[in-house]
PDB file of C-alpha atoms in Angstrom:
ATOM      1  CA  ILE A   6      33.044 -19.384 -16.928  1.00 55.00           C
ATOM      2  CA  LYS A   7      35.592 -17.785 -14.880  1.00 58.00           C
ATOM      3  CA  VAL A   8      34.580 -16.733 -11.304  1.00 56.00           C
ATOM      4  CA  GLU A   9      36.874 -14.677  -9.544  1.00 57.00           C
ATOM      5  CA  GLY A  10      36.565 -12.873  -6.008  1.00 59.00           C
ATOM      6  CA  LEU A  11      35.736 -13.429  -2.521  1.00 58.00           C
ATOM      7  CA  GLY A  12      37.553 -16.728  -2.489  1.00 61.00           C
ATOM      8  CA  ALA A  13      35.645 -18.154  -5.670  1.00 59.00           C
ATOM      9  CA  THR A  14      37.649 -20.861  -7.781  1.00 59.00           C
ATOM     10  CA  GLU A  15      37.142 -21.622 -11.407  1.00 57.00           C
ATOM     11  CA  SER A  16      34.193 -23.488 -12.543  1.00 54.00           C
ATOM     12  CA  THR A  17      34.184 -26.655 -14.676  1.00 57.00           C
ATOM     13  CA  ASP A  18      31.866 -27.888 -17.073  1.00 58.00           C
ATOM     14  CA  PHE A  19      30.610 -30.253 -14.381  1.00 62.00           C
ATOM     15  CA  GLU A  20      29.952 -27.965 -11.485  1.00 64.00           C
ATOM     16  CA  LYS A  21      26.789 -25.933 -11.346  1.00 69.00           C
ATOM     17  CA  LEU A  22      26.997 -22.305 -10.886  1.00 64.00           C
ATOM     18  CA  ASN A  23      24.113 -20.255  -9.509  1.00 71.00           C
ATOM     19  CA  ILE A  24      23.482 -16.727 -10.159  1.00 73.00           C
ATOM     20  CA  ASN A  25      20.756 -14.639  -8.228  1.00 71.00           C
ATOM     21  CA  ILE A  26      19.687 -11.419 -10.159  1.00 71.00           C
ATOM     22  CA  TYR A  27      17.351  -9.293  -8.148  1.00 67.00           C
ATOM     23  CA  GLU A  28      15.545  -6.495  -9.915  1.00 67.00           C
ATOM     24  CA  VAL A  29      16.018  -3.016  -8.314  1.00 78.00           C
ATOM     25  CA  CYS A  30      13.560  -0.324  -8.976  1.00 90.00           C
ATOM     26  CA  PRO A  31      14.157   2.920  -7.596  1.00 92.00           C
ATOM     27  CA  LEU A  32      10.967   4.948  -6.794  1.00 94.00           C
ATOM     28  CA  ALA A  33      10.624   8.005  -9.004  1.00 94.00           C
ATOM     29  CA  ILE A  34       7.775   9.523  -7.702  1.00 94.00           C
ATOM     30  CA  GLU A  35       7.073  11.980 -10.539  1.00 94.00           C
ATOM     31  CA  ASP A  36       6.750   8.913 -12.831  1.00 95.00           C
ATOM     32  CA  PHE A  37       4.781   6.833 -10.194  1.00 97.00           C
ATOM     33  CA  VAL A  38       1.860   9.224  -9.690  1.00 97.00           C
ATOM     34  CA  GLY A  39      -1.104   9.067 -12.123  1.00 98.00           C
ATOM     35  CA  GLN A  40      -4.238   6.947 -12.479  1.00 98.00           C
ATOM     36  CA  PHE A  41      -4.434   3.599 -10.608  1.00 98.00           C
ATOM     37  CA  ASP A  42      -6.871   0.741 -10.596  1.00 98.00           C
ATOM     38  CA  ALA A  43      -7.967  -0.405  -7.209  1.00 97.00           C
ATOM     39  CA  SER A  44      -9.048  -3.605  -5.802  1.00 97.00           C
ATOM     40  CA  THR A  45     -10.147  -3.142  -2.194  1.00 95.00           C
ATOM     41  CA  ALA A  46     -12.418  -4.319   0.460  1.00 93.00           C
ATOM     42  CA  TRP A  47     -13.743  -0.712   1.180  1.00 93.00           C
ATOM     43  CA  LEU A  48     -14.880   0.176  -2.388  1.00 94.00           C
ATOM     44  CA  GLY A  49     -14.435  -2.817  -4.690  1.00 94.00           C
ATOM     45  CA  ALA A  50     -13.018  -2.266  -7.956  1.00 96.00           C
ATOM     46  CA  THR A  51     -12.450   1.462  -8.438  1.00 96.00           C
ATOM     47  CA  SER A  52     -10.055   3.823 -10.196  1.00 97.00           C
ATOM     48  CA  HIS A  53      -8.356   6.603  -8.405  1.00 97.00           C
ATOM     49  CA  ASN A  54      -5.855   9.537  -9.094  1.00 98.00           C
ATOM     50  CA  VAL A  55      -2.761   9.196  -6.980  1.00 98.00           C
ATOM     51  CA  SER A  56      -1.082  12.566  -6.713  1.00 98.00           C
ATOM     52  CA  GLU A  57       1.727  13.978  -4.389  1.00 97.00           C
ATOM     53  CA  GLY A  58       0.750  15.042  -1.315  1.00 96.00           C
ATOM     54  CA  THR A  59       1.324  18.533   0.380  1.00 94.00           C
ATOM     55  CA  ALA A  60       3.761  17.384   2.738  1.00 96.00           C
ATOM     56  CA  PRO A  61       7.308  15.542   1.738  1.00 96.00           C
ATOM     57  CA  ASN A  62       7.253  11.645   1.079  1.00 97.00           C
ATOM     58  CA  THR A  63       3.284  11.703   0.940  1.00 98.00           C
ATOM     59  CA  LEU A  64       0.842  10.639  -1.570  1.00 98.00           C
ATOM     60  CA  GLN A  65      -2.881  11.324  -1.808  1.00 98.00           C
ATOM     61  CA  ILE A  66      -5.377   8.447  -2.998  1.00 98.00           C
ATOM     62  CA  GLU A  67      -7.949  11.069  -4.632  1.00 97.00           C
ATOM     63  CA  GLY A  68     -11.606  10.242  -3.543  1.00 96.00           C
ATOM     64  CA  PHE A  69     -11.274   6.932  -1.601  1.00 97.00           C
ATOM     65  CA  TRP A  70     -12.928   8.143   1.271  1.00 96.00           C
ATOM     66  CA  GLU A  71     -15.929   8.783  -0.871  1.00 94.00           C
ATOM     67  CA  ASP A  72     -18.353   9.453   1.908  1.00 94.00           C
ATOM     68  CA  SER A  73     -16.329  12.359   3.339  1.00 93.00           C
ATOM     69  CA  ASP A  74     -17.250  15.571   2.658  1.00 91.00           C
ATOM     70  CA  THR A  75     -14.424  17.178   4.154  1.00 90.00           C
ATOM     71  CA  ALA A  76     -11.176  14.847   3.537  1.00 93.00           C
ATOM     72  CA  PRO A  77     -12.064  12.449   0.832  1.00 96.00           C
ATOM     73  CA  ASN A  78      -8.453  11.726  -0.015  1.00 97.00           C
ATOM     74  CA  PHE A  79      -6.472   8.881   1.522  1.00 98.00           C
ATOM     75  CA  VAL A  80      -3.096  10.330   2.638  1.00 98.00           C
ATOM     76  CA  ILE A  81      -0.126   8.095   3.069  1.00 98.00           C
ATOM     77  CA  SER A  82       3.400   8.643   3.663  1.00 98.00           C
ATOM     78  CA  TYR A  83       6.095   6.403   2.479  1.00 98.00           C
ATOM     79  CA  ASP A  84      10.044   6.273   3.406  1.00 97.00           C
ATOM     80  CA  ALA A  85      13.348   5.331   1.666  1.00 95.00           C
ATOM     81  CA  ASP A  86      12.587   1.473   2.060  1.00 95.00           C
ATOM     82  CA  ASN A  87       9.053   2.181   0.249  1.00 97.00           C
ATOM     83  CA  THR A  88       7.344   1.288   3.377  1.00 98.00           C
ATOM     84  CA  ILE A  89       3.945   2.866   3.528  1.00 98.00           C
ATOM     85  CA  THR A  90       2.419   4.553   6.865  1.00 98.00           C
ATOM     86  CA  PHE A  91      -0.547   6.579   7.336  1.00 98.00           C
ATOM     87  CA  ALA A  92      -2.210   8.444  10.302  1.00 97.00           C
ATOM     88  CA  GLU A  93      -5.539   7.197  11.545  1.00 97.00           C
ATOM     89  CA  GLN A  94      -8.385   8.660   8.983  1.00 97.00           C
ATOM     90  CA  PRO A  95     -12.219   9.172   8.953  1.00 96.00           C
ATOM     91  CA  THR A  96     -13.824   7.388   6.275  1.00 96.00           C
ATOM     92  CA  GLY A  97     -16.817   9.540   6.246  1.00 96.00           C
ATOM     93  CA  TYR A  98     -19.162   6.576   6.437  1.00 96.00           C
ATOM     94  CA  TYR A  99     -21.624   6.058   9.235  1.00 96.00           C
ATOM     95  CA  TYR A 100     -22.302   2.500  10.202  1.00 95.00           C
ATOM     96  CA  ASN A 101     -25.612   1.627  11.647  1.00 95.00           C
ATOM     97  CA  ALA A 102     -26.617  -1.957  11.916  1.00 93.00           C
ATOM     98  CA  ASN A 103     -27.030  -4.864  14.348  1.00 89.00           C
ATOM     99  CA  GLY A 104     -27.199  -2.316  17.247  1.00 92.00           C
ATOM    100  CA  VAL A 105     -23.757  -1.057  16.464  1.00 93.00           C
ATOM    101  CA  MET A 106     -23.651   2.581  15.454  1.00 94.00           C
ATOM    102  CA  GLY A 107     -20.844   5.104  14.691  1.00 96.00           C
ATOM    103  CA  PHE A 108     -18.174   6.456  12.075  1.00 96.00           C
ATOM    104  CA  VAL A 109     -15.774   4.222  10.243  1.00 96.00           C
ATOM    105  CA  PHE A 110     -12.187   4.866  10.769  1.00 96.00           C
ATOM    106  CA  ALA A 111      -9.291   3.633   9.093  1.00 97.00           C
ATOM    107  CA  ARG A 112      -6.159   3.021  10.858  1.00 97.00           C
ATOM    108  CA  MET A 113      -2.784   0.900  10.171  1.00 97.00           C
ATOM    109  CA  SER A 114      -2.680  -2.694  10.831  1.00 96.00           C
ATOM    110  CA  ASN A 115      -0.767  -3.933  13.811  1.00 92.00           C
ATOM    111  CA  VAL A 116      -0.070  -7.098  12.763  1.00 96.00           C
ATOM    112  CA  PRO A 117       3.621  -7.512  12.038  1.00 95.00           C
ATOM    113  CA  ALA A 118       3.394  -9.551   8.961  1.00 96.00           C
ATOM    114  CA  ASN A 119       1.133  -6.948   7.307  1.00 98.00           C
ATOM    115  CA  ILE A 120       3.299  -4.232   5.973  1.00 97.00           C
ATOM    116  CA  SER A 121       2.262  -1.813   3.426  1.00 98.00           C
ATOM    117  CA  LYS A 122       4.486  -1.143   0.583  1.00 98.00           C
ATOM    118  CA  ILE A 123       4.970   0.471  -2.572  1.00 98.00           C
ATOM    119  CA  ASP A 124       6.462  -1.752  -5.311  1.00 97.00           C
ATOM    120  CA  PRO A 125       8.213   0.592  -8.014  1.00 96.00           C
ATOM    121  CA  CYS A 126       8.925  -2.387 -10.354  1.00 94.00           C
ATOM    122  CA  THR A 127       5.291  -3.251 -10.733  1.00 95.00           C
ATOM    123  CA  ASN A 128       3.761   0.282 -10.035  1.00 97.00           C
ATOM    124  CA  ARG A 129       1.662  -1.286  -7.203  1.00 98.00           C
ATOM    125  CA  MET A 130       0.719  -0.055  -3.647  1.00 98.00           C
ATOM    126  CA  SER A 131      -0.339  -2.820  -1.289  1.00 98.00           C
ATOM    127  CA  ILE A 132      -1.998  -1.219   1.912  1.00 98.00           C
ATOM    128  CA  TRP A 133      -2.944  -2.970   5.042  1.00 98.00           C
ATOM    129  CA  VAL A 134      -5.857  -0.948   6.555  1.00 98.00           C
ATOM    130  CA  ASN A 135      -7.841  -1.986   9.845  1.00 97.00           C
ATOM    131  CA  TYR A 136     -11.289  -0.237   9.654  1.00 97.00           C
ATOM    132  CA  TYR A 137     -13.264   0.013  12.812  1.00 96.00           C
ATOM    133  CA  ILE A 138     -16.148   1.921  14.204  1.00 96.00           C
ATOM    134  CA  GLN A 139     -15.176   4.997  16.571  1.00 92.00           C
ATOM    135  CA  GLY A 140     -16.540   4.623  20.098  1.00 89.00           C
ATOM    136  CA  THR A 141     -17.040   0.749  20.015  1.00 91.00           C
ATOM    137  CA  ASN A 142     -15.508  -2.557  20.278  1.00 88.00           C
ATOM    138  CA  SER A 143     -16.655  -3.317  16.607  1.00 91.00           C
ATOM    139  CA  GLY A 144     -14.889  -3.199  13.270  1.00 93.00           C
ATOM    140  CA  PHE A 145     -13.903  -4.837  10.097  1.00 94.00           C
ATOM    141  CA  GLY A 146     -10.480  -5.990  10.732  1.00 92.00           C
ATOM    142  CA  ASP A 147      -7.437  -5.894   8.635  1.00 96.00           C
ATOM    143  CA  ASN A 148      -7.936  -5.697   4.712  1.00 97.00           C
ATOM    144  CA  LEU A 149      -5.500  -5.378   2.065  1.00 97.00           C
ATOM    145  CA  GLU A 150      -6.139  -2.719  -0.322  1.00 98.00           C
ATOM    146  CA  VAL A 151      -4.326  -2.815  -3.726  1.00 98.00           C
ATOM    147  CA  PHE A 152      -3.750  -0.089  -5.989  1.00 98.00           C
ATOM    148  CA  THR A 153      -1.961  -0.766  -9.441  1.00 98.00           C
ATOM    149  CA  LYS A 154      -0.861   1.948 -11.849  1.00 98.00           C
ATOM    150  CA  GLN A 155      -2.953   1.933 -15.350  1.00 96.00           C
TER     151      GLN A 155
END
């Protein structure tokens, strides 16, 4: 093998050459949308259609907030690095247990290590969601919600 450029010298049979290869898959949103299997803390194992949202760079996970009569779709945004963000959203579920009552809302995790991403190589979305009960100091903490295209 002859290695040239950036100060490299020719290798002999007695030297090791490591080559790192990284898979790069651009996100083609028209190919990415479709039916996804979900493994989530919120609903367990379910299936959802993921469609393009009405605003640029948004997706809708249809029917994920199944308890909501007015806004059942989980709306997310993505950027050029495939990082997912989303605005606080009502789930439609009313919690009433152990003296705690209120509607459950979903917001982004504020833990720096919990980054929500789209992986176009595996057709997978990993979304960190913090579920909390509005008007209380109670909630369910951060949960990783995973969606994999069928």
